Short mmCIF file of C-alpha atoms in Angstrom, two decimals:
data_model
loop_
_atom_site.label_atom_id
_atom_site.label_comp_id
_atom_site.label_asym_id
_atom_site.label_seq_id
_atom_site.Cartn_x
_atom_site.Cartn_y
_atom_site.Cartn_z
CA MET L 109 -9.46 -45.60 8.59
CA HIS L 110 -6.32 -45.34 7.94
CA ILE L 111 -3.63 -47.51 8.96
CA SER L 112 -0.57 -45.96 11.03
CA GLU L 113 3.00 -47.41 9.67
CA GLY L 114 4.57 -50.08 11.32
CA VAL L 115 1.83 -52.38 11.07
CA LEU L 116 0.89 -53.62 8.33
CA SER L 117 3.33 -57.08 6.88
CA PRO L 118 5.96 -56.32 3.75
CA ALA L 119 4.05 -58.34 1.30
CA VAL L 120 1.57 -56.99 2.48
CA LEU L 121 3.30 -53.25 1.63
CA GLY L 122 3.94 -53.96 -1.06
CA ALA L 123 0.62 -56.26 -2.96
CA GLY L 124 -0.71 -52.71 -1.43
CA ALA L 125 1.55 -50.73 -3.38
CA ALA L 126 1.68 -52.25 -6.51
CA LEU L 127 -1.91 -52.37 -7.16
CA THR L 128 -2.38 -48.88 -6.56
CA ALA L 129 0.89 -48.04 -9.02
CA MET L 130 -1.43 -50.20 -11.29
CA GLY L 131 -4.87 -48.13 -10.93
CA THR L 132 -3.00 -44.96 -10.41
CA ALA L 133 -1.38 -45.51 -14.47
CA VAL L 134 -4.65 -46.31 -15.39
CA GLY L 135 -6.21 -43.20 -14.38
CA LEU L 136 -3.69 -41.30 -15.20
CA ARG L 137 -3.93 -43.09 -18.54
CA LYS L 138 -7.51 -41.66 -18.71
CA LEU L 139 -6.50 -38.40 -18.14
CA ASP L 140 -5.37 -34.92 -20.27
CA TYR L 141 -3.31 -31.87 -18.99
CA ASP L 142 -7.28 -29.96 -19.18
CA ARG L 143 -9.31 -32.50 -16.96
CA LEU L 144 -6.56 -33.30 -14.69
CA MET L 145 -6.22 -29.23 -13.50
CA THR L 146 -10.76 -30.13 -12.12
CA VAL L 147 -9.09 -33.70 -10.58
CA ALA L 148 -6.92 -31.73 -9.17
CA MET L 149 -9.02 -29.20 -7.70
CA LEU L 150 -12.01 -31.89 -6.58
CA SER L 151 -9.27 -33.70 -4.70
CA ALA L 152 -8.68 -30.38 -2.67
CA ALA L 153 -12.14 -30.43 -2.39
CA PHE L 154 -12.49 -33.72 -0.73
CA LEU L 155 -9.06 -32.88 1.13
CA VAL L 156 -10.99 -30.05 2.76
CA ALA L 157 -14.07 -32.48 3.11
CA SER L 158 -13.19 -35.23 4.51
CA LEU L 159 -11.93 -33.14 7.58
CA VAL L 160 -15.40 -31.71 8.67
CA HIS L 161 -16.79 -33.69 11.38
CA VAL L 162 -20.57 -34.59 10.87
CA PRO L 163 -22.85 -34.21 14.53
CA VAL L 164 -23.99 -38.62 15.15
CA GLY L 165 -25.54 -38.81 18.78
CA PHE L 166 -23.14 -37.92 21.38
CA SER L 167 -19.72 -37.83 19.31
CA SER L 168 -18.56 -37.01 15.74
CA VAL L 169 -17.44 -38.66 12.74
CA HIS L 170 -15.25 -37.42 9.67
CA LEU L 171 -16.14 -37.68 5.70
CA MET L 172 -14.04 -40.02 3.80
CA LEU L 173 -16.38 -39.52 0.86
CA ASN L 174 -14.32 -41.79 -1.80
CA GLY L 175 -17.46 -43.08 -3.07
CA LEU L 176 -18.26 -39.45 -4.24
CA LEU L 177 -15.33 -39.34 -5.81
CA GLY L 178 -16.01 -42.53 -7.72
CA VAL L 179 -18.99 -41.65 -9.38
CA LEU L 180 -17.11 -37.98 -10.08
CA LEU L 181 -13.91 -38.97 -11.68
CA GLY L 182 -14.19 -42.98 -11.75
CA PHE L 183 -10.56 -44.64 -11.86
CA ALA L 184 -9.42 -40.46 -11.46
CA ALA L 185 -10.03 -41.01 -8.22
CA PHE L 186 -6.89 -43.82 -8.12
CA PRO L 187 -4.41 -40.63 -8.77
CA ALA L 188 -6.39 -38.54 -7.15
CA ILE L 189 -7.08 -40.13 -3.60
CA LEU L 190 -2.72 -41.01 -3.63
CA ALA L 191 -2.22 -36.46 -4.43
CA ALA L 192 -4.91 -35.90 -1.36
CA LEU L 193 -3.19 -38.70 1.12
CA ALA L 194 0.07 -38.15 0.33
CA LEU L 195 -0.48 -34.46 1.11
CA GLN L 196 -2.35 -35.42 4.28
CA ALA L 197 0.71 -37.16 5.91
CA LEU L 198 3.09 -34.05 4.90
CA LEU L 199 0.44 -31.65 6.35
CA PHE L 200 -1.15 -33.57 9.11
CA GLN L 201 0.76 -37.26 9.38
CA TYR L 202 -2.81 -40.13 8.86
CA GLY L 203 -1.01 -42.73 7.36
CA GLY L 204 2.74 -42.32 5.69
CA LEU L 205 5.19 -42.95 3.38
CA THR L 206 5.25 -47.09 2.81
CA ILE L 207 1.68 -47.50 3.82
CA LEU L 208 0.46 -45.25 1.25
CA GLY L 209 0.10 -47.91 -1.76
CA VAL L 210 -2.46 -49.54 0.90
CA ASN L 211 -4.53 -46.67 1.75
CA THR L 212 -4.76 -45.51 -1.21
CA PHE L 213 -6.24 -48.79 -2.87
CA CYS L 214 -8.35 -49.65 0.10
CA MET L 215 -10.28 -46.26 -0.52
CA ALA L 216 -9.97 -45.33 -4.06
CA PHE L 217 -10.58 -49.37 -5.69
CA SER L 218 -14.21 -49.12 -2.75
CA GLY L 219 -14.92 -45.58 -4.82
CA VAL L 220 -13.90 -47.24 -8.32
CA LEU L 221 -16.30 -49.83 -7.31
CA ALA L 222 -18.76 -47.66 -5.82
CA GLY L 223 -19.19 -45.29 -9.00
CA TYR L 224 -19.83 -48.33 -11.18
CA CYS L 225 -22.00 -49.32 -7.95
CA PHE L 226 -23.88 -46.09 -9.48
CA LYS L 227 -24.37 -46.19 -12.58
CA ALA L 228 -25.79 -49.50 -12.36
CA VAL L 229 -28.68 -48.37 -9.64
CA ALA L 230 -29.19 -45.45 -11.96
CA ARG L 231 -29.18 -47.27 -14.83
CA ILE L 232 -32.15 -49.57 -13.17
CA CYS L 233 -34.61 -46.90 -11.69
CA PRO L 234 -34.02 -43.86 -13.79
CA GLY L 235 -35.45 -40.76 -11.86
CA PRO L 236 -34.17 -38.63 -9.49
CA LYS L 237 -35.89 -41.09 -6.80
CA GLY L 238 -33.63 -43.80 -8.93
CA GLN L 239 -29.97 -41.05 -8.87
CA LYS L 240 -31.06 -40.54 -4.86
CA ALA L 241 -30.74 -44.69 -4.98
CA ALA L 242 -27.96 -45.02 -6.54
CA ALA L 243 -26.38 -42.10 -4.51
CA PHE L 244 -27.22 -43.79 -1.47
CA CYS L 245 -25.95 -47.15 -2.94
CA GLY L 246 -22.63 -45.74 -4.28
CA GLY L 247 -21.89 -43.27 -0.85
CA ALA L 248 -22.38 -46.68 1.51
CA LEU L 249 -20.93 -49.23 -0.55
CA GLY L 250 -17.23 -47.22 -0.80
CA VAL L 251 -17.21 -46.92 2.57
CA ALA L 252 -18.05 -50.47 3.24
CA LEU L 253 -15.63 -51.80 0.46
CA ALA L 254 -13.09 -49.38 2.08
CA GLY L 255 -13.56 -51.06 5.52
CA LEU L 256 -13.47 -54.59 4.02
CA PHE L 257 -10.09 -54.04 2.08
CA THR L 258 -8.55 -52.67 5.87
CA ALA L 259 -9.28 -54.70 8.05
CA SER L 260 -8.44 -57.93 5.34
CA ALA L 261 -5.02 -55.58 4.92
CA LEU L 262 -4.58 -56.38 8.38
CA ALA L 263 -5.73 -60.03 8.68
CA PHE L 264 -3.37 -60.69 6.04
CA SER L 265 -0.36 -58.60 7.63
CA ASP L 266 -1.00 -61.36 11.13
CA GLU L 267 -3.24 -63.59 12.74
CA GLY L 268 -3.04 -61.84 15.30
CA PHE L 269 -4.41 -58.81 14.30
CA VAL L 270 -7.37 -60.97 13.57
CA THR L 271 -10.27 -60.00 15.87
CA THR L 272 -8.99 -56.58 14.95
CA ALA L 273 -9.50 -56.39 11.68
CA GLN L 274 -13.20 -57.28 12.14
CA LEU L 275 -13.66 -54.67 14.89
CA LEU L 276 -12.79 -52.27 12.74
CA PHE L 277 -14.42 -52.84 9.73
CA LEU L 278 -17.71 -52.89 12.75
CA ALA L 279 -16.61 -49.93 13.26
CA HIS L 280 -17.76 -48.77 9.82
CA LEU L 281 -21.03 -49.88 9.12
CA PRO L 282 -22.78 -46.99 11.49
CA VAL L 283 -20.38 -44.85 9.14
CA MET L 284 -21.44 -45.72 6.20
CA LEU L 285 -25.33 -45.29 6.93
CA LEU L 286 -24.35 -41.97 7.56
CA GLU L 287 -21.52 -41.64 4.32
CA GLY L 288 -24.98 -42.79 2.20
CA ILE L 289 -27.33 -40.17 2.97
CA ILE L 290 -24.71 -37.55 2.67
CA THR L 291 -23.57 -38.05 -0.09
CA MET L 292 -27.04 -38.48 -1.43
CA PHE L 293 -28.42 -35.21 -0.28
CA MET L 294 -24.93 -34.39 -2.25
CA THR L 295 -25.52 -35.98 -5.47
CA SER L 296 -28.56 -34.34 -5.08
CA PHE L 297 -27.55 -30.49 -5.05
CA ILE L 298 -25.10 -31.12 -7.71
CA ALA L 299 -27.60 -32.33 -9.72
CA ARG L 300 -29.71 -29.46 -9.85
CA VAL L 301 -26.26 -26.87 -9.63
CA ARG L 302 -24.22 -28.54 -11.64
CA PRO L 303 -25.86 -31.59 -13.34
CA GLU L 304 -22.55 -31.67 -15.31
CA MET L 305 -20.34 -32.31 -12.99
CA LEU L 306 -21.97 -35.98 -12.92
CA HIS L 307 -20.94 -36.85 -16.03
CA TRP L 308 -18.05 -35.50 -16.42
CA ARG L 309 -16.02 -39.02 -16.71
CA MET W 203 -5.96 -25.02 8.76
CA PHE W 204 -3.51 -26.16 6.97
CA ASP W 205 -0.04 -24.77 7.96
CA GLN W 206 3.13 -26.40 8.41
CA PRO W 207 5.35 -25.94 11.83
CA PHE W 208 7.37 -28.29 10.91
CA VAL W 209 8.78 -26.03 8.18
CA HIS W 210 11.92 -23.64 9.68
CA ASP W 211 15.51 -22.84 9.87
CA CYS W 212 16.82 -26.72 11.71
CA PRO W 213 20.22 -28.46 10.36
CA ILE W 214 17.96 -31.19 8.32
CA GLN W 215 16.73 -28.58 6.57
CA ALA W 216 20.78 -27.86 4.33
CA ILE W 217 20.46 -31.86 3.52
CA ASP W 218 19.30 -32.38 -0.34
CA PRO W 219 14.49 -32.90 -0.92
CA ARG W 220 16.01 -35.11 -2.79
CA VAL W 221 18.03 -37.28 -0.52
CA ARG W 222 15.88 -37.10 2.42
CA LEU W 223 12.72 -38.29 0.54
CA VAL W 224 14.92 -41.68 -0.85
CA LEU W 225 16.49 -41.59 2.54
CA ALA W 226 12.96 -41.36 4.17
CA GLY W 227 10.99 -43.98 1.93
CA LEU W 228 14.59 -45.98 2.66
CA ILE W 229 14.13 -46.44 5.67
CA ALA W 230 10.50 -46.71 6.28
CA VAL W 231 10.92 -50.31 4.21
CA CYS W 232 13.55 -51.13 6.38
CA PHE W 233 11.60 -50.16 9.58
CA ALA W 234 8.01 -52.20 7.93
CA SER W 235 10.22 -55.49 8.19
CA LEU W 236 11.63 -55.49 11.42
CA GLN W 237 11.02 -58.11 13.74
CA GLN W 238 13.22 -58.07 16.92
CA PRO W 239 12.26 -55.53 19.70
CA THR W 240 15.76 -54.63 20.57
CA SER W 241 16.10 -53.33 16.55
CA CYS W 242 12.96 -52.08 16.85
CA MET W 243 14.75 -49.79 20.03
CA LEU W 244 17.17 -49.12 17.84
CA ALA W 245 15.04 -47.53 14.82
CA LEU W 246 13.65 -45.58 17.33
CA ALA W 247 16.91 -44.49 18.59
CA LEU W 248 17.32 -43.12 15.02
CA GLY W 249 14.46 -41.17 14.13
CA ALA W 250 14.55 -40.03 17.51
CA CYS W 251 18.10 -38.14 16.52
CA LEU W 252 17.14 -37.49 13.30
CA LEU W 253 13.86 -35.94 14.78
CA ALA W 254 16.48 -33.69 17.25
CA SER W 255 18.01 -32.51 14.47
CA ALA W 256 15.27 -30.97 13.06
CA CYS W 257 13.99 -29.27 16.06
CA PRO W 258 10.29 -29.31 15.82
CA PRO W 259 8.44 -27.14 17.95
CA PHE W 260 6.40 -29.07 21.24
CA ILE W 261 2.95 -28.48 20.80
CA PRO W 262 3.05 -29.24 16.90
CA LEU W 263 4.95 -32.48 17.48
CA ALA W 264 2.05 -33.74 20.62
CA ARG W 265 -0.36 -33.13 18.84
CA ARG W 266 0.50 -35.65 15.72
CA PHE W 267 2.12 -37.50 18.06
CA ALA W 268 -1.22 -38.44 19.76
CA ALA W 269 -3.02 -38.95 16.48
CA VAL W 270 -0.02 -41.60 15.42
CA ASN W 271 -0.75 -43.52 18.78
CA CYS W 272 -4.73 -43.29 19.20
CA PHE W 273 -4.30 -46.18 16.47
CA VAL W 274 -1.88 -48.01 18.40
CA LEU W 275 -4.07 -47.33 22.15
CA PHE W 276 -6.33 -49.52 19.71
CA PHE W 277 -4.17 -51.64 19.19
CA TRP W 278 -3.37 -52.74 22.52
CA CYS W 279 -6.64 -52.09 23.69
CA VAL W 280 -7.66 -55.36 21.53
CA ILE W 281 -4.82 -57.52 20.40
CA PRO W 282 -3.24 -58.64 24.09
CA PHE W 283 -6.24 -60.15 24.80
CA THR W 284 -7.49 -61.08 21.27
CA VAL W 285 -4.40 -63.22 20.26
CA PRO W 286 -3.79 -66.96 21.47
CA GLY W 287 -0.80 -68.24 22.81
CA GLU W 288 1.00 -68.05 26.32
CA THR W 289 -0.62 -66.23 28.86
CA PHE W 290 1.47 -63.42 30.31
CA THR W 291 -0.44 -62.21 33.20
CA VAL W 292 -4.10 -62.10 33.99
CA PHE W 293 -5.95 -58.56 33.89
CA ASN W 294 -9.29 -58.59 35.74
CA LEU W 295 -9.45 -62.25 35.23
CA ILE W 296 -8.69 -61.95 31.77
CA PRO W 297 -5.67 -63.94 30.18
CA VAL W 298 -3.68 -61.54 28.37
CA SER W 299 -1.58 -63.31 25.97
CA ALA W 300 2.39 -62.99 25.78
CA ARG W 301 2.33 -62.90 21.64
CA GLY W 302 -0.33 -60.21 21.64
CA VAL W 303 1.66 -58.34 24.19
CA ARG W 304 5.35 -58.50 22.31
CA LEU W 305 3.44 -57.96 19.04
CA ALA W 306 1.28 -54.47 20.02
CA LEU W 307 4.40 -53.82 21.47
CA LEU W 308 6.52 -54.59 17.95
CA THR W 309 3.79 -51.92 15.73
CA THR W 310 4.49 -49.45 18.80
CA LEU W 311 7.71 -49.17 18.32
CA LYS W 312 7.68 -49.10 15.22
CA ALA W 313 5.05 -46.81 14.31
CA ASN W 314 6.92 -44.18 16.32
CA ALA W 315 9.45 -45.24 14.90
CA VAL W 316 8.58 -44.58 11.37
CA PHE W 317 6.31 -41.23 12.38
CA PHE W 318 9.91 -39.59 13.48
CA VAL W 319 12.08 -40.34 10.19
CA PHE W 320 8.73 -39.15 8.21
CA GLN W 321 8.81 -36.04 10.50
CA ALA W 322 12.25 -34.95 10.32
CA LEU W 323 12.72 -36.59 6.57
CA ALA W 324 9.53 -35.22 5.16
CA ALA W 325 7.44 -32.90 6.92
CA THR W 326 10.04 -30.01 7.35
CA MET W 327 9.52 -29.53 3.12
CA GLN W 328 7.03 -27.36 1.64
CA PRO W 329 4.25 -29.79 -0.54
CA SER W 330 6.44 -27.09 -3.00
CA THR W 331 9.42 -28.76 -2.99
CA ALA W 332 8.35 -32.13 -2.40
CA GLY W 333 6.91 -31.87 -5.28
CA TYR W 334 9.72 -30.86 -7.27
CA ALA W 335 12.08 -33.04 -5.07
CA LEU W 336 9.28 -35.90 -6.30
CA GLN W 337 9.46 -34.45 -10.53
CA SER W 338 13.77 -34.96 -10.33
CA LEU W 339 13.26 -38.15 -9.29
CA GLY W 340 11.67 -39.45 -11.95
CA CYS W 341 7.50 -39.00 -10.69
CA PRO W 342 5.19 -39.06 -13.73
CA HIS W 343 4.63 -35.36 -14.06
CA LYS W 344 0.90 -35.76 -14.38
CA LEU W 345 0.88 -37.08 -10.70
CA ILE W 346 3.33 -34.38 -10.23
CA PHE W 347 0.56 -31.54 -11.41
CA LEU W 348 -1.79 -33.26 -9.80
CA PHE W 349 0.06 -33.48 -6.37
CA LEU W 350 1.52 -29.60 -6.70
CA PHE W 351 -2.23 -27.64 -7.84
CA THR W 352 -3.93 -30.04 -5.11
CA GLY W 353 -1.43 -28.34 -2.54
CA ARG W 354 -1.65 -25.20 -3.85
CA TYR W 355 -5.04 -25.23 -3.67
CA VAL W 356 -5.56 -26.95 -0.51
CA HIS W 357 -5.78 -23.77 0.88
CA LEU W 358 -7.87 -21.51 -0.22
CA LEU W 359 -10.60 -24.27 -0.43
CA ALA W 360 -10.20 -24.71 3.37
CA GLU W 361 -11.04 -21.05 3.81
CA GLU W 362 -13.90 -21.32 1.22
CA TRP W 363 -15.24 -23.72 3.33
CA GLN W 364 -14.23 -21.45 6.54
CA THR W 365 -16.79 -19.15 4.38
CA LEU W 366 -19.22 -21.48 3.98
CA ASN W 367 -19.50 -22.69 7.20
CA VAL W 368 -19.78 -18.43 9.26
CA ALA W 369 -22.59 -17.96 6.21
CA ALA W 370 -24.43 -21.10 7.86
CA HIS W 371 -23.39 -20.50 11.45
CA LEU W 372 -25.21 -16.45 10.74
CA ARG W 373 -27.87 -17.88 9.54
CA GLY W 374 -28.80 -19.49 12.56
CA PHE W 375 -27.30 -23.59 11.34
CA MET W 376 -25.91 -25.34 14.67
CA PRO W 377 -24.67 -28.91 13.78
CA ARG W 378 -26.67 -31.82 14.69
CA THR W 379 -27.58 -35.13 14.49
CA SER W 380 -30.78 -34.21 12.37
CA MET W 381 -31.85 -35.32 8.98
CA HIS W 382 -31.93 -31.36 8.43
CA ALA W 383 -28.89 -30.65 9.98
CA TRP W 384 -27.00 -33.40 7.87
CA ARG W 385 -28.83 -32.20 4.69
CA THR W 386 -27.98 -28.59 4.86
CA LEU W 387 -24.22 -29.66 5.99
CA ALA W 388 -23.94 -32.37 3.12
CA CYS W 389 -25.36 -28.56 0.87
CA LEU W 390 -23.14 -26.68 1.58
CA LEU W 391 -20.33 -30.00 1.05
CA GLY W 392 -21.96 -29.99 -2.79
CA LEU W 393 -21.39 -26.08 -3.10
CA LEU W 394 -18.03 -26.70 -1.71
CA LEU W 395 -17.71 -28.70 -4.94
CA VAL W 396 -19.49 -26.48 -7.55
CA ARG W 397 -17.01 -23.89 -6.72
CA SER W 398 -13.82 -25.67 -7.21
CA TYR W 399 -15.48 -27.01 -10.16
CA ASN W 400 -15.87 -24.10 -11.71
CA ARG W 401 -12.86 -22.64 -10.54
CA SER W 402 -11.42 -25.14 -12.33
CA LEU W 403 -12.80 -24.71 -15.26
CA ARG W 404 -11.81 -20.25 -15.02
CA VAL W 405 -7.78 -21.60 -13.65
CA CYS W 406 -7.26 -24.01 -16.82
CA GLU W 407 -8.67 -20.99 -19.14
CA ALA W 408 -6.51 -19.12 -18.16
CA MET W 409 -3.71 -21.24 -17.67
CA ARG W 410 -4.30 -22.17 -21.30
CA LEU W 411 -3.89 -18.70 -22.56
CA ARG W 412 -0.52 -17.72 -21.07
CA ALA W 413 0.49 -21.41 -23.48
CA PHE W 414 0.81 -23.80 -21.00
CA SER W 415 1.88 -27.01 -22.64
CA GLY W 416 1.88 -28.99 -19.20
CA ARG W 417 5.74 -28.97 -18.32
CA PHE W 418 6.33 -26.67 -15.79
CA THR W 419 9.63 -24.48 -15.59
CA THR W 420 10.67 -23.96 -12.26
CA VAL W 421 13.91 -21.94 -10.57
CA THR W 422 13.96 -24.33 -8.06
CA VAL W 423 17.45 -26.69 -9.20
CA PHE W 424 18.26 -28.80 -6.92
CA ARG W 425 22.56 -29.56 -6.08
CA ALA W 426 23.96 -32.43 -3.93
CA ARG W 427 26.13 -31.71 -2.03
CA HIS W 428 29.04 -33.54 0.48
CA VAL W 429 26.88 -33.33 3.48
CA ASP W 430 23.95 -34.63 1.30
CA ALA W 431 26.59 -37.76 0.47
CA VAL W 432 28.06 -37.61 4.57
CA PHE W 433 24.23 -37.43 5.82
CA ALA W 434 23.09 -39.88 3.06
CA LEU W 435 26.64 -42.49 4.63
CA VAL W 436 25.57 -42.02 7.78
CA VAL W 437 22.07 -42.67 7.56
CA LEU W 438 22.70 -45.91 5.40
CA LEU W 439 25.17 -47.39 8.01
CA CYS W 440 22.64 -46.65 10.84
CA ILE W 441 20.62 -48.68 8.78
CA THR W 442 22.57 -51.60 8.14
CA GLY W 443 23.59 -51.98 11.68
CA ILE W 444 20.23 -52.42 12.40
CA ALA W 445 19.48 -54.54 9.54
CA LEU W 446 22.06 -56.25 10.97
CA THR W 447 21.47 -56.52 14.54
CA GLU W 448 17.55 -58.38 13.21
CA SER W 449 19.36 -60.65 11.67
CA GLY W 450 21.35 -61.89 14.71
CA VAL W 451 24.22 -60.92 13.89
CA PHE W 452 25.73 -59.53 16.65
CA TYR W 453 24.01 -62.49 19.21
CA GLY W 454 26.65 -64.84 17.45
#
């Protein structure tokens, strides 16, 4: 998911940074210091969860969980993902400085949209089954949109990257299903153990 | 899991963290806009010099280098064969485009140049130092708060995850491709989130009891010295040289 430094054009990098700055400003405005602690802790938990590899066939994939973060935090997912990605760049060299804006926007905005999708589906189909369906849609949409945004960033950088962008998006499709399933089980678990977390934002 | 092998005594540690962060950002922006192979090579050379001054340990550096170049390798497997343009050579009856090779080469050089610079200037500081440096550079307080606490608790939560993992393994859990294994893994991750949420409420109450008002007071004081100015000047001169090479001044 993380695009390396030196790949995208300066225009795309600038646009990503500006959109992330706007999203982060909106997210931070909605948070007071009491809620910031919870966002920081969830951000750290997501950073740890993103390192977990889930077995799929002969290989394994790592989770993104941006959809679930969008469900739990709404627009506060922007600063949470920005902090987590900055830390990830510092600790593991996944991503980097100039690419931070684009990577954050791709993951956070798709997470925010996935959160709205979760709310809409849960409202249309109330009850535990509706909530499971909503969580699956939210998790899957988070990955699908993140893949789409990342592929678009590549395609807009240079016309030579269009095929690479298409391949990158196609690679996200199986992960999308897995992420939907894991998000569904996680949401179901949280709804049973700590239901107020789902209505925290 | 989250150790920082690049943080150790080395010449680059003598430079003010704020100067290092500003220079890392400036260099990354400058390198991202390069389009000529010659200037990209110079950028890579500058990155290698800075990295040498950070004396990085070999194995962690090789691991990070491989992580960055995985994405670059994916580019080499696709771009030379899919970008339209003049044929450079033929590989197994598939034409390789000259423009595709140039694009992949530029990407490789730039990605590695920025990687070297980032490892030398930013990865050599602790997250807390980076947070305080960003704070003194004028970053929003709430964002710094988020960064510092994420950095503070990520180690604890990683330990908590390992404990949960060991507990699951002791009860005979084996990660497989099955719905049961995915459900178990999701429940463990859910438990991690619930525990982190509970912990955040406790920490927040404890901090409020200690009269935390949202502002950090730190004993870390950054002072710019002559050596920082000299270092910044040398790096800026190098960037200017690379920018002039990119604009073709030296070719006439």
